[in-house]
Coordinates of C-alpha atoms in Angstrom, one line a residue:
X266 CA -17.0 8.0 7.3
X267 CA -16.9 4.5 8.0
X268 CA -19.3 3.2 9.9
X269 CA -19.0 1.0 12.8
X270 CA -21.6 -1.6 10.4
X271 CA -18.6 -1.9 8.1
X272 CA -16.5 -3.0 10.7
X273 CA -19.4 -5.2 12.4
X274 CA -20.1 -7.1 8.6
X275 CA -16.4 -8.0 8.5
X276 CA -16.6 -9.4 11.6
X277 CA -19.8 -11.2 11.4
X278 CA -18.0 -12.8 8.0
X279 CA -14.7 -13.3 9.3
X280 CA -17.0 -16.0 12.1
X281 CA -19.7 -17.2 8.9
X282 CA -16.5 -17.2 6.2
X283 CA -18.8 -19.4 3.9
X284 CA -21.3 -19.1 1.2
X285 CA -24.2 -19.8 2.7
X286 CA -23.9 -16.7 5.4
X287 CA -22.7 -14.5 2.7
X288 CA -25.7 -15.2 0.2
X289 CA -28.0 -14.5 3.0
X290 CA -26.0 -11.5 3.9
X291 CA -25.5 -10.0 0.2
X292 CA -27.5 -7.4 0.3
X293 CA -26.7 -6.0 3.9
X294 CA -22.8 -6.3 2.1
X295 CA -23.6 -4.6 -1.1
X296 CA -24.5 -1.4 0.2
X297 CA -21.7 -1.3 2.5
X298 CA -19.6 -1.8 -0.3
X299 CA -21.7 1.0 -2.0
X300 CA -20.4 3.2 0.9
X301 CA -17.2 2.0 1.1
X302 CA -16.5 2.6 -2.6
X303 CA -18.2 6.3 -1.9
X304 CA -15.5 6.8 0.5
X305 CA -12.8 5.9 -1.4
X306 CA -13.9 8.1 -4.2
X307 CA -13.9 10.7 -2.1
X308 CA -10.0 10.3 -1.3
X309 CA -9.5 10.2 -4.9
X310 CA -11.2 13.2 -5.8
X311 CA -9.5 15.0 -2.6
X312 CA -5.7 13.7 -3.0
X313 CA -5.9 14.1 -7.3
X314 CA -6.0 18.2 -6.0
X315 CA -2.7 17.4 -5.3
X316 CA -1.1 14.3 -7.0
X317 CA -2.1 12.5 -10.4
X318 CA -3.7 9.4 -9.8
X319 CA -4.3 7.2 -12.7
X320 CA -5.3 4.0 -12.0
X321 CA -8.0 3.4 -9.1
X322 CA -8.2 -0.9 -8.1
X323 CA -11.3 -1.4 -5.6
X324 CA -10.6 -5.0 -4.3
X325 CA -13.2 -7.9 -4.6
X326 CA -14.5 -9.3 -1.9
X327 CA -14.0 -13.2 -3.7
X328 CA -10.5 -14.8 -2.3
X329 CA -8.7 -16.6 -5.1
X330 CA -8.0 -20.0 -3.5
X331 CA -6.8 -21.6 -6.5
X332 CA -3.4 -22.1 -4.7
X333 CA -4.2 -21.6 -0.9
X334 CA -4.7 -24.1 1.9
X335 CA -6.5 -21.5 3.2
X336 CA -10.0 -22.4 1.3
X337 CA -12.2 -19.3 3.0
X338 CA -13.9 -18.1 0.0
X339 CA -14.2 -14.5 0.9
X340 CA -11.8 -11.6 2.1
X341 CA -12.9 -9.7 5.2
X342 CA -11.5 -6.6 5.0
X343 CA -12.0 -4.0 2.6
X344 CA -9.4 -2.6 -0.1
X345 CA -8.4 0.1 -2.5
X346 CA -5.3 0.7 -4.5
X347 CA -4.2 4.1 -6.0
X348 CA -1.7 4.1 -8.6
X349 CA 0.2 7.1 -10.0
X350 CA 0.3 8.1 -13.7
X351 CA 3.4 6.5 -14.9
X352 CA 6.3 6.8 -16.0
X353 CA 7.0 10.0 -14.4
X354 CA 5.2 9.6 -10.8
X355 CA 5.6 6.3 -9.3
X356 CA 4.6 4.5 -6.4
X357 CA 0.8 3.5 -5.3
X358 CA -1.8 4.0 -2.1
X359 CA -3.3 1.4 -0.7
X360 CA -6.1 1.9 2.1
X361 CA -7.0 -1.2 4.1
X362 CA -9.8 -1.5 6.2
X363 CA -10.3 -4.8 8.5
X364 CA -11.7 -5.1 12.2
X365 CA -8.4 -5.2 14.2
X366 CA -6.0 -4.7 11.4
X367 CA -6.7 -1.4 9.2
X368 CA -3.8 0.6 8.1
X369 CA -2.7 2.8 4.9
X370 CA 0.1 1.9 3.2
X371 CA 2.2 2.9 0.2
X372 CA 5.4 2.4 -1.8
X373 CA 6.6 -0.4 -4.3
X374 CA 5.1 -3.7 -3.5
X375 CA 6.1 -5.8 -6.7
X376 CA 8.7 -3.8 -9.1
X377 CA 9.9 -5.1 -11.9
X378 CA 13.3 -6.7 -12.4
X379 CA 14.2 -3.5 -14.5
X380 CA 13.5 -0.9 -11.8
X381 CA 14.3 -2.9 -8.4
X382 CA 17.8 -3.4 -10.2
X383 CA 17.3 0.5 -10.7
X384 CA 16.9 1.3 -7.1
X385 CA 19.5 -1.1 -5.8
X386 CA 22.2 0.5 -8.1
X387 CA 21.3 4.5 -7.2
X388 CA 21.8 2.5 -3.2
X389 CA 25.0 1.3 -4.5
X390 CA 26.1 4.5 -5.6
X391 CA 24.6 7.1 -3.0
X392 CA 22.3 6.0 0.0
X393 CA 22.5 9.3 0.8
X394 CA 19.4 10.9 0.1
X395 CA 17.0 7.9 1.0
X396 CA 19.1 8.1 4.3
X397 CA 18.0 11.5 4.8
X398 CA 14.4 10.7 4.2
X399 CA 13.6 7.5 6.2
X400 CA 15.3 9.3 9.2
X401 CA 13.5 12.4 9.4
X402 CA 11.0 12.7 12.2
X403 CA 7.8 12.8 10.4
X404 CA 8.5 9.6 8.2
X405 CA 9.6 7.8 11.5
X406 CA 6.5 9.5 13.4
X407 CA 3.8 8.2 10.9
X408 CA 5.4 5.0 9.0
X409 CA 8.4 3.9 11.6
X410 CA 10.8 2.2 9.2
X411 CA 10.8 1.3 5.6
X412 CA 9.3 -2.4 5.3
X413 CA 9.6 -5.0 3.0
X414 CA 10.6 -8.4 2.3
X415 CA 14.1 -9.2 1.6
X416 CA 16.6 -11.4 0.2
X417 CA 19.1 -13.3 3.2
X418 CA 22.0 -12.3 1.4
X419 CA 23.3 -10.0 -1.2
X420 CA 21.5 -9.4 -4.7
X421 CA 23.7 -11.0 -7.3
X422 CA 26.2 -8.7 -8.4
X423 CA 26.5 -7.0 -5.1
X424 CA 28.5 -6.6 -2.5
X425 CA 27.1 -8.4 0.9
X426 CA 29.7 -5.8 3.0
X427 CA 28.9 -2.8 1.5
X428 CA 27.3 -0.1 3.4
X429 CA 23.6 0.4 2.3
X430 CA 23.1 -3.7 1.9
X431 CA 20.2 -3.4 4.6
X432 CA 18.7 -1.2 1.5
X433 CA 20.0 -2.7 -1.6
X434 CA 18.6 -6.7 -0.3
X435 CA 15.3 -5.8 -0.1
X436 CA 12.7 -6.9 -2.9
X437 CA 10.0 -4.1 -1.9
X438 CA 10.0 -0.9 -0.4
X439 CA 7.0 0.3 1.2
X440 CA 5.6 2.2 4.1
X441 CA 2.8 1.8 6.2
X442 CA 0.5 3.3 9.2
X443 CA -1.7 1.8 11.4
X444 CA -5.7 2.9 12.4
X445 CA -7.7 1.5 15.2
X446 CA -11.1 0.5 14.9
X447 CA -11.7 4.0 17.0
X448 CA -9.6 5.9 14.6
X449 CA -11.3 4.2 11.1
X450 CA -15.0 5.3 12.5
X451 CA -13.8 9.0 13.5
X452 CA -15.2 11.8 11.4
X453 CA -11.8 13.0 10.7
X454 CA -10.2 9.4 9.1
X455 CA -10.6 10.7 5.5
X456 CA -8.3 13.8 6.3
X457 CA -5.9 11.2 8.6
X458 CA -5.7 9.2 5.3
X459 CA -5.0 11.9 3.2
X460 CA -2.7 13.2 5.5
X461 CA -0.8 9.9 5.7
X462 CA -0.7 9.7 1.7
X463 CA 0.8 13.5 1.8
X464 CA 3.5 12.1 4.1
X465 CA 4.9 9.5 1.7
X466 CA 5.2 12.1 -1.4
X467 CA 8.5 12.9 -0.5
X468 CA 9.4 9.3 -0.3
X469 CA 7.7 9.0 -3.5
X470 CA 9.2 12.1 -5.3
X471 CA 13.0 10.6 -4.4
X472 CA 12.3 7.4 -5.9
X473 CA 10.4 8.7 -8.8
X474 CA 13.7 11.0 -10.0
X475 CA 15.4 8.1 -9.6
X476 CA 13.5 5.9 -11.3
X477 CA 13.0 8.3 -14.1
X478 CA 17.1 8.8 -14.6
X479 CA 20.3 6.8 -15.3
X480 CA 22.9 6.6 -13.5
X481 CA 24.3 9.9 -14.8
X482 CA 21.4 11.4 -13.7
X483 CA 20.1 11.7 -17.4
X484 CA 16.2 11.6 -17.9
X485 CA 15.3 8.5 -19.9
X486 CA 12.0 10.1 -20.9

């Protein structure tokens, strides 16, 4: 579980966001992270039964402000990415925990120039299938729509008029559901994440096949 001290810390820090509350709050925020990083083991273990996870990224706590006007020197939520093994599965997890703002997401946050050109060419060809997923009632029950930032116009060598350019503009393509703080301390929010992560393999599958093919359908692997 998480525990409503997880949710207390990160909001104690979010009001002390400096260095001299966090030194003399280390230790109460070490073994938090302890528990959180027990937790998040525990999904692994639990969702590898069904998928093949490869990569496992627990977030720092430490902000990089390098570049920020925001100069708060810590996060204050907790963070875990899950990453498929590649090249045949693709997409990632990601499990957010913050006072006020916790939700699981999932999709394609930053793909490369090689496979978002991919993507937008199977839309070009046949939106059909992604159609068919996005609109189905569990997706929109658990996730809503498909999210992602997106170009104003047409990607270059596209037509702005054609039919799936709500689809082919966009520059990620993810999904995400939201938790109350309620929901994050239940007994039963490790299954509600797994179930969550369950609900995008199908959007995952798709884009894995296509991602894994030309545009003859071919496997490149």
């Amino acid at each position: 579980m998480v525990s409503k001290a997880t949710l207390d810390f990160l909001i104690q820090l979010k009001n002390n966001n400096n260095r001299e509350w966090f030194t003399d709050n280390k230790k109460v925020f070490q073994t938090l992270e302890k528990d959180f990083k027990v937790f998040a083991n525990e999904i692994v273990t639990d969702l590898s039964k069904t998928d093949s996870i490869d990569k496992v990224q627990m977030f720092r706590i430490y902000r990089d402000v390098r570049f920020s006007k925001d100069k708060s020197p810590y996060k204050t939520n907790f963070g875990v990415a899950l990453g498929r093994t590649k090249p045949m599965l693709r997409g990632g997890y990601y499990l957010h925990i913050e006072p006020g703002g916790s939700f699981v997401g999932g999709g394609f946050w930053e793909p490369n120039a090689e496979d978002l050109n991919r993507i937008r060419k199977e839309f070009e060809m046949d939106d059909t299938e992604i159609r068919k997923i996005i609109a189905d009632k569990n997706f929109i029950k658990t996730f809503g729509a498909l999210e992602g930032e997106e170009l104003k116009t047409a990607p270059k060598g596209f037509d702005k008029e054609h039919p799936a350019i709500d689809l082919i503009r966009k520059k990620q393509y993810l999904i995400s559901r939201k938790f109350t703080d309620k929901e994050v301390m239940d007994k039963n929010f490790k299954t509600e994440v797994l179930n969550t992560f369950l609900a995008m393999r199908p959007f995952f599958d798709y884009m894995s096949e296509v991602l894994g093919t030309n545009l003859n359908g071919e496997s490149i692997y």
